[in-house]
mmCIF file of C-alpha atoms in Angstrom:
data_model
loop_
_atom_site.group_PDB
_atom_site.id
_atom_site.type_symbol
_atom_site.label_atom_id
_atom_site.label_comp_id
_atom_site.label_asym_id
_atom_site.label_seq_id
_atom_site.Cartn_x
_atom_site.Cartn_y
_atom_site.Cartn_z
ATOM 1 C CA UNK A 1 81.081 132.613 243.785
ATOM 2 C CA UNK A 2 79.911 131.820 240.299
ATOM 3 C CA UNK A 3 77.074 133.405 238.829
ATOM 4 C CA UNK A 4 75.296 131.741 235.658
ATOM 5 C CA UNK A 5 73.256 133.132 232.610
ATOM 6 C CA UNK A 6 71.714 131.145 230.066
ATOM 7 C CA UNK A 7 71.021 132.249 226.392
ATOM 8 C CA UNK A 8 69.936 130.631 222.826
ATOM 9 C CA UNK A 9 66.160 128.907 223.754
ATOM 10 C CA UNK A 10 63.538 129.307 221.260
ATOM 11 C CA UNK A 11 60.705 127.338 219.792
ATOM 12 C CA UNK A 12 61.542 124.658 216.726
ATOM 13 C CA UNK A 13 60.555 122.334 214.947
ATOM 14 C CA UNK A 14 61.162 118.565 215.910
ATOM 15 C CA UNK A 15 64.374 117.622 213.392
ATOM 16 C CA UNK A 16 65.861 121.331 213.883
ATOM 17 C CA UNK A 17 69.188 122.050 216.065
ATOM 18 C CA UNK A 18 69.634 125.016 218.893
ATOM 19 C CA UNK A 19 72.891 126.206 220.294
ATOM 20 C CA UNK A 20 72.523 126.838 224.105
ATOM 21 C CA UNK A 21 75.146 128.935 225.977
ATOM 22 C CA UNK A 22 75.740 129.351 229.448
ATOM 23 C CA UNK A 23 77.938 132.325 230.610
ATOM 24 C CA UNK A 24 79.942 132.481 233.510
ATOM 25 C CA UNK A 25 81.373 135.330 235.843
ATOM 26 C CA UNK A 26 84.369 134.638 238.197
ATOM 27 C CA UNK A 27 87.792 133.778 237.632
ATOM 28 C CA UNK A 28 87.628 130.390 239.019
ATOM 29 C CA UNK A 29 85.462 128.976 235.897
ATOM 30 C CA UNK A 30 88.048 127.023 234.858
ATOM 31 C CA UNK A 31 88.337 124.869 238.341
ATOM 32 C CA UNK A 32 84.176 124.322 237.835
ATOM 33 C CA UNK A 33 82.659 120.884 236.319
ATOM 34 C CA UNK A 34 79.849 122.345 234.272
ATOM 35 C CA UNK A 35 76.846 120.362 233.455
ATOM 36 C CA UNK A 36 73.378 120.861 231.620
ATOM 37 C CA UNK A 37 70.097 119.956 233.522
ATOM 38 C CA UNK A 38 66.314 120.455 231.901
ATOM 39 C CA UNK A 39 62.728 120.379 233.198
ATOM 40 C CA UNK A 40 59.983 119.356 231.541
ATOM 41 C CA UNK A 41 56.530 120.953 232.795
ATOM 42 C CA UNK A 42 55.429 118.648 235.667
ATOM 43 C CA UNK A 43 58.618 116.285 235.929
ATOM 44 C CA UNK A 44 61.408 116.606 238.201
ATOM 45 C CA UNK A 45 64.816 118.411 236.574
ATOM 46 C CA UNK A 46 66.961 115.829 235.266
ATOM 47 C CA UNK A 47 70.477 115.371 233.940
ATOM 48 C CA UNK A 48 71.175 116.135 230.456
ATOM 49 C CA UNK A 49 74.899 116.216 230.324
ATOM 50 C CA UNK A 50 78.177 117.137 232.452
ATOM 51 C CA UNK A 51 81.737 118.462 231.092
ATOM 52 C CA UNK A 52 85.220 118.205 233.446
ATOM 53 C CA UNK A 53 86.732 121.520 234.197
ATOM 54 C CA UNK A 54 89.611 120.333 231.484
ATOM 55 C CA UNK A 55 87.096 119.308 229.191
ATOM 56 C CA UNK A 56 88.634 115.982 228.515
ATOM 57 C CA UNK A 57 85.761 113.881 230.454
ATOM 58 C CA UNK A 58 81.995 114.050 229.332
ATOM 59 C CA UNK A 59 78.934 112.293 230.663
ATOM 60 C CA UNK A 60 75.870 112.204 228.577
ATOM 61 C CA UNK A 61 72.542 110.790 229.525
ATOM 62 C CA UNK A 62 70.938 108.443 227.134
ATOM 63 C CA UNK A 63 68.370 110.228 225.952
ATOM 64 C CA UNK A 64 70.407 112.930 224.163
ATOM 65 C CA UNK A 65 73.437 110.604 223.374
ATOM 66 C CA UNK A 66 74.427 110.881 219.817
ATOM 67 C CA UNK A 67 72.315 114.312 219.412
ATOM 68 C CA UNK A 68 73.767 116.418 222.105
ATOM 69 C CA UNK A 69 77.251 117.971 222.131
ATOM 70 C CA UNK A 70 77.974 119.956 225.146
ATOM 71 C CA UNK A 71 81.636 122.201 225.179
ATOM 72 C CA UNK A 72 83.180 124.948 226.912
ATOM 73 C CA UNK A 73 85.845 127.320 226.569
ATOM 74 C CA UNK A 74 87.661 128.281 229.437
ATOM 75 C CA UNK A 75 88.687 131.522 227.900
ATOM 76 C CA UNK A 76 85.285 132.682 227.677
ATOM 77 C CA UNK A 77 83.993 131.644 230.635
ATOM 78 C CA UNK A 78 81.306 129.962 228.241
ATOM 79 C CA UNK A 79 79.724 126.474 228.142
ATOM 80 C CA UNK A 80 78.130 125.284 225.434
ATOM 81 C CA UNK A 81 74.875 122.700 224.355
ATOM 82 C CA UNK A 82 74.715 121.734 221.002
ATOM 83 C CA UNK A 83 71.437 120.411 220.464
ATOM 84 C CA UNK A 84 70.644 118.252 217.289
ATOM 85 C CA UNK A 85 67.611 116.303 215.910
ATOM 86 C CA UNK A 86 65.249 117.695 218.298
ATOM 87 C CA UNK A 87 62.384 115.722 219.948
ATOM 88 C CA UNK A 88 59.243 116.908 221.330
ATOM 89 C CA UNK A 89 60.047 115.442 224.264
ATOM 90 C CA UNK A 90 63.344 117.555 224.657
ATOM 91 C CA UNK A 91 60.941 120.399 225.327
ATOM 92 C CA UNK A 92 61.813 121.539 228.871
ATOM 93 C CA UNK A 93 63.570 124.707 230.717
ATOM 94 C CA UNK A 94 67.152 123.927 230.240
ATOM 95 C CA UNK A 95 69.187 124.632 233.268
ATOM 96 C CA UNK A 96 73.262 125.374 233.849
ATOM 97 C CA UNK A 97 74.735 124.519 236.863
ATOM 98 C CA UNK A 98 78.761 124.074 238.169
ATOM 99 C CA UNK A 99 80.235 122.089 240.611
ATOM 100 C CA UNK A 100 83.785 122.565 242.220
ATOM 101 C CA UNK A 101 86.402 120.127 240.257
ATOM 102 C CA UNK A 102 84.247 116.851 240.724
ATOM 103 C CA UNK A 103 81.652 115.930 237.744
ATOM 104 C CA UNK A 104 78.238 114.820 239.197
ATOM 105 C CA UNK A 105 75.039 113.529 237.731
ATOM 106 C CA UNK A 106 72.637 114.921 240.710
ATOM 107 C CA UNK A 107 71.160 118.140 240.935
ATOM 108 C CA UNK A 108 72.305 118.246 244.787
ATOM 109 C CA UNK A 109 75.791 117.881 243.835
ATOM 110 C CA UNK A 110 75.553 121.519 242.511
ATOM 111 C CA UNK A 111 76.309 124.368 243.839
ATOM 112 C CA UNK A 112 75.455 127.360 241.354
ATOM 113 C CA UNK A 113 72.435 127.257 239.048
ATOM 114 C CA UNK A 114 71.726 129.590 236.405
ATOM 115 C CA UNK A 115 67.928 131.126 235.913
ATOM 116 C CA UNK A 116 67.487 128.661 232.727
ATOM 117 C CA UNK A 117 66.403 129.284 229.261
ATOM 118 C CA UNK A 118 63.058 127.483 227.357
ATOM 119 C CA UNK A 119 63.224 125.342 225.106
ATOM 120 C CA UNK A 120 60.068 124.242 223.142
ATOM 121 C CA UNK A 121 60.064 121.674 219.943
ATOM 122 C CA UNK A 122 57.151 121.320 218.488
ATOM 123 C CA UNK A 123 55.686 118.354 216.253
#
């Protein structure tokens, strides 16, 4: 079992840069694909960004390419967003989740979900 908290939301300005962090318990975090998912008020959650339980493959969705670094470290049972150039529109609850080995794009390819943290840029 894997249990997820999320930290490092706040309100900004559009153009300003948060670090999200998502820690894990369990000593199986290192076997676990860990991706990022956000929800915007009234839309359905949607992918933000996956990392491979190695770290060496990353999937980013368009919309944060370029801006968005996500990381982990395995010793820490951490994973990390690093979240650049912020848009209005990346205003959402910003969501954890891990998946056993495989990376996946789908929030019903995941088995553990954190509580989320907000995240609010305004104009």
């Amino acid at each position: 079992q894997v249990q997820l908290v999320e930290s490092g939301g706040g309100l900004v300005q559009a153009g300003d840069s948060l670090r999200l962090s998502c820690a894990a318990s369990g000593r199986t975090f290192s076997t676990y694909a860990m991706a990022w998912f956000r929800q915007a008020p009234g839309k359905e959650r949607e992918f933000v960004a996956v990392i491979s339980w190695s770290g060496g493959s990353i999937v980013y969705a368009d919309s944060v390419k370029g801006r968005f670094t996500i990381s982990r470290d395995n010793a820490k049972n951490t994973v990390f967003l690093q979240m650049n150039s912020l848009k209005p529109e990346d205003t959402a609850v910003y969501f954890c989740a891990a998946r056993y080995r495989a990376l996946g794009r789908t929030e019903d390819q995941y088995d553990h979900w954190g509580q989320g943290t907000q995240v609010t840029v305004s104009s």
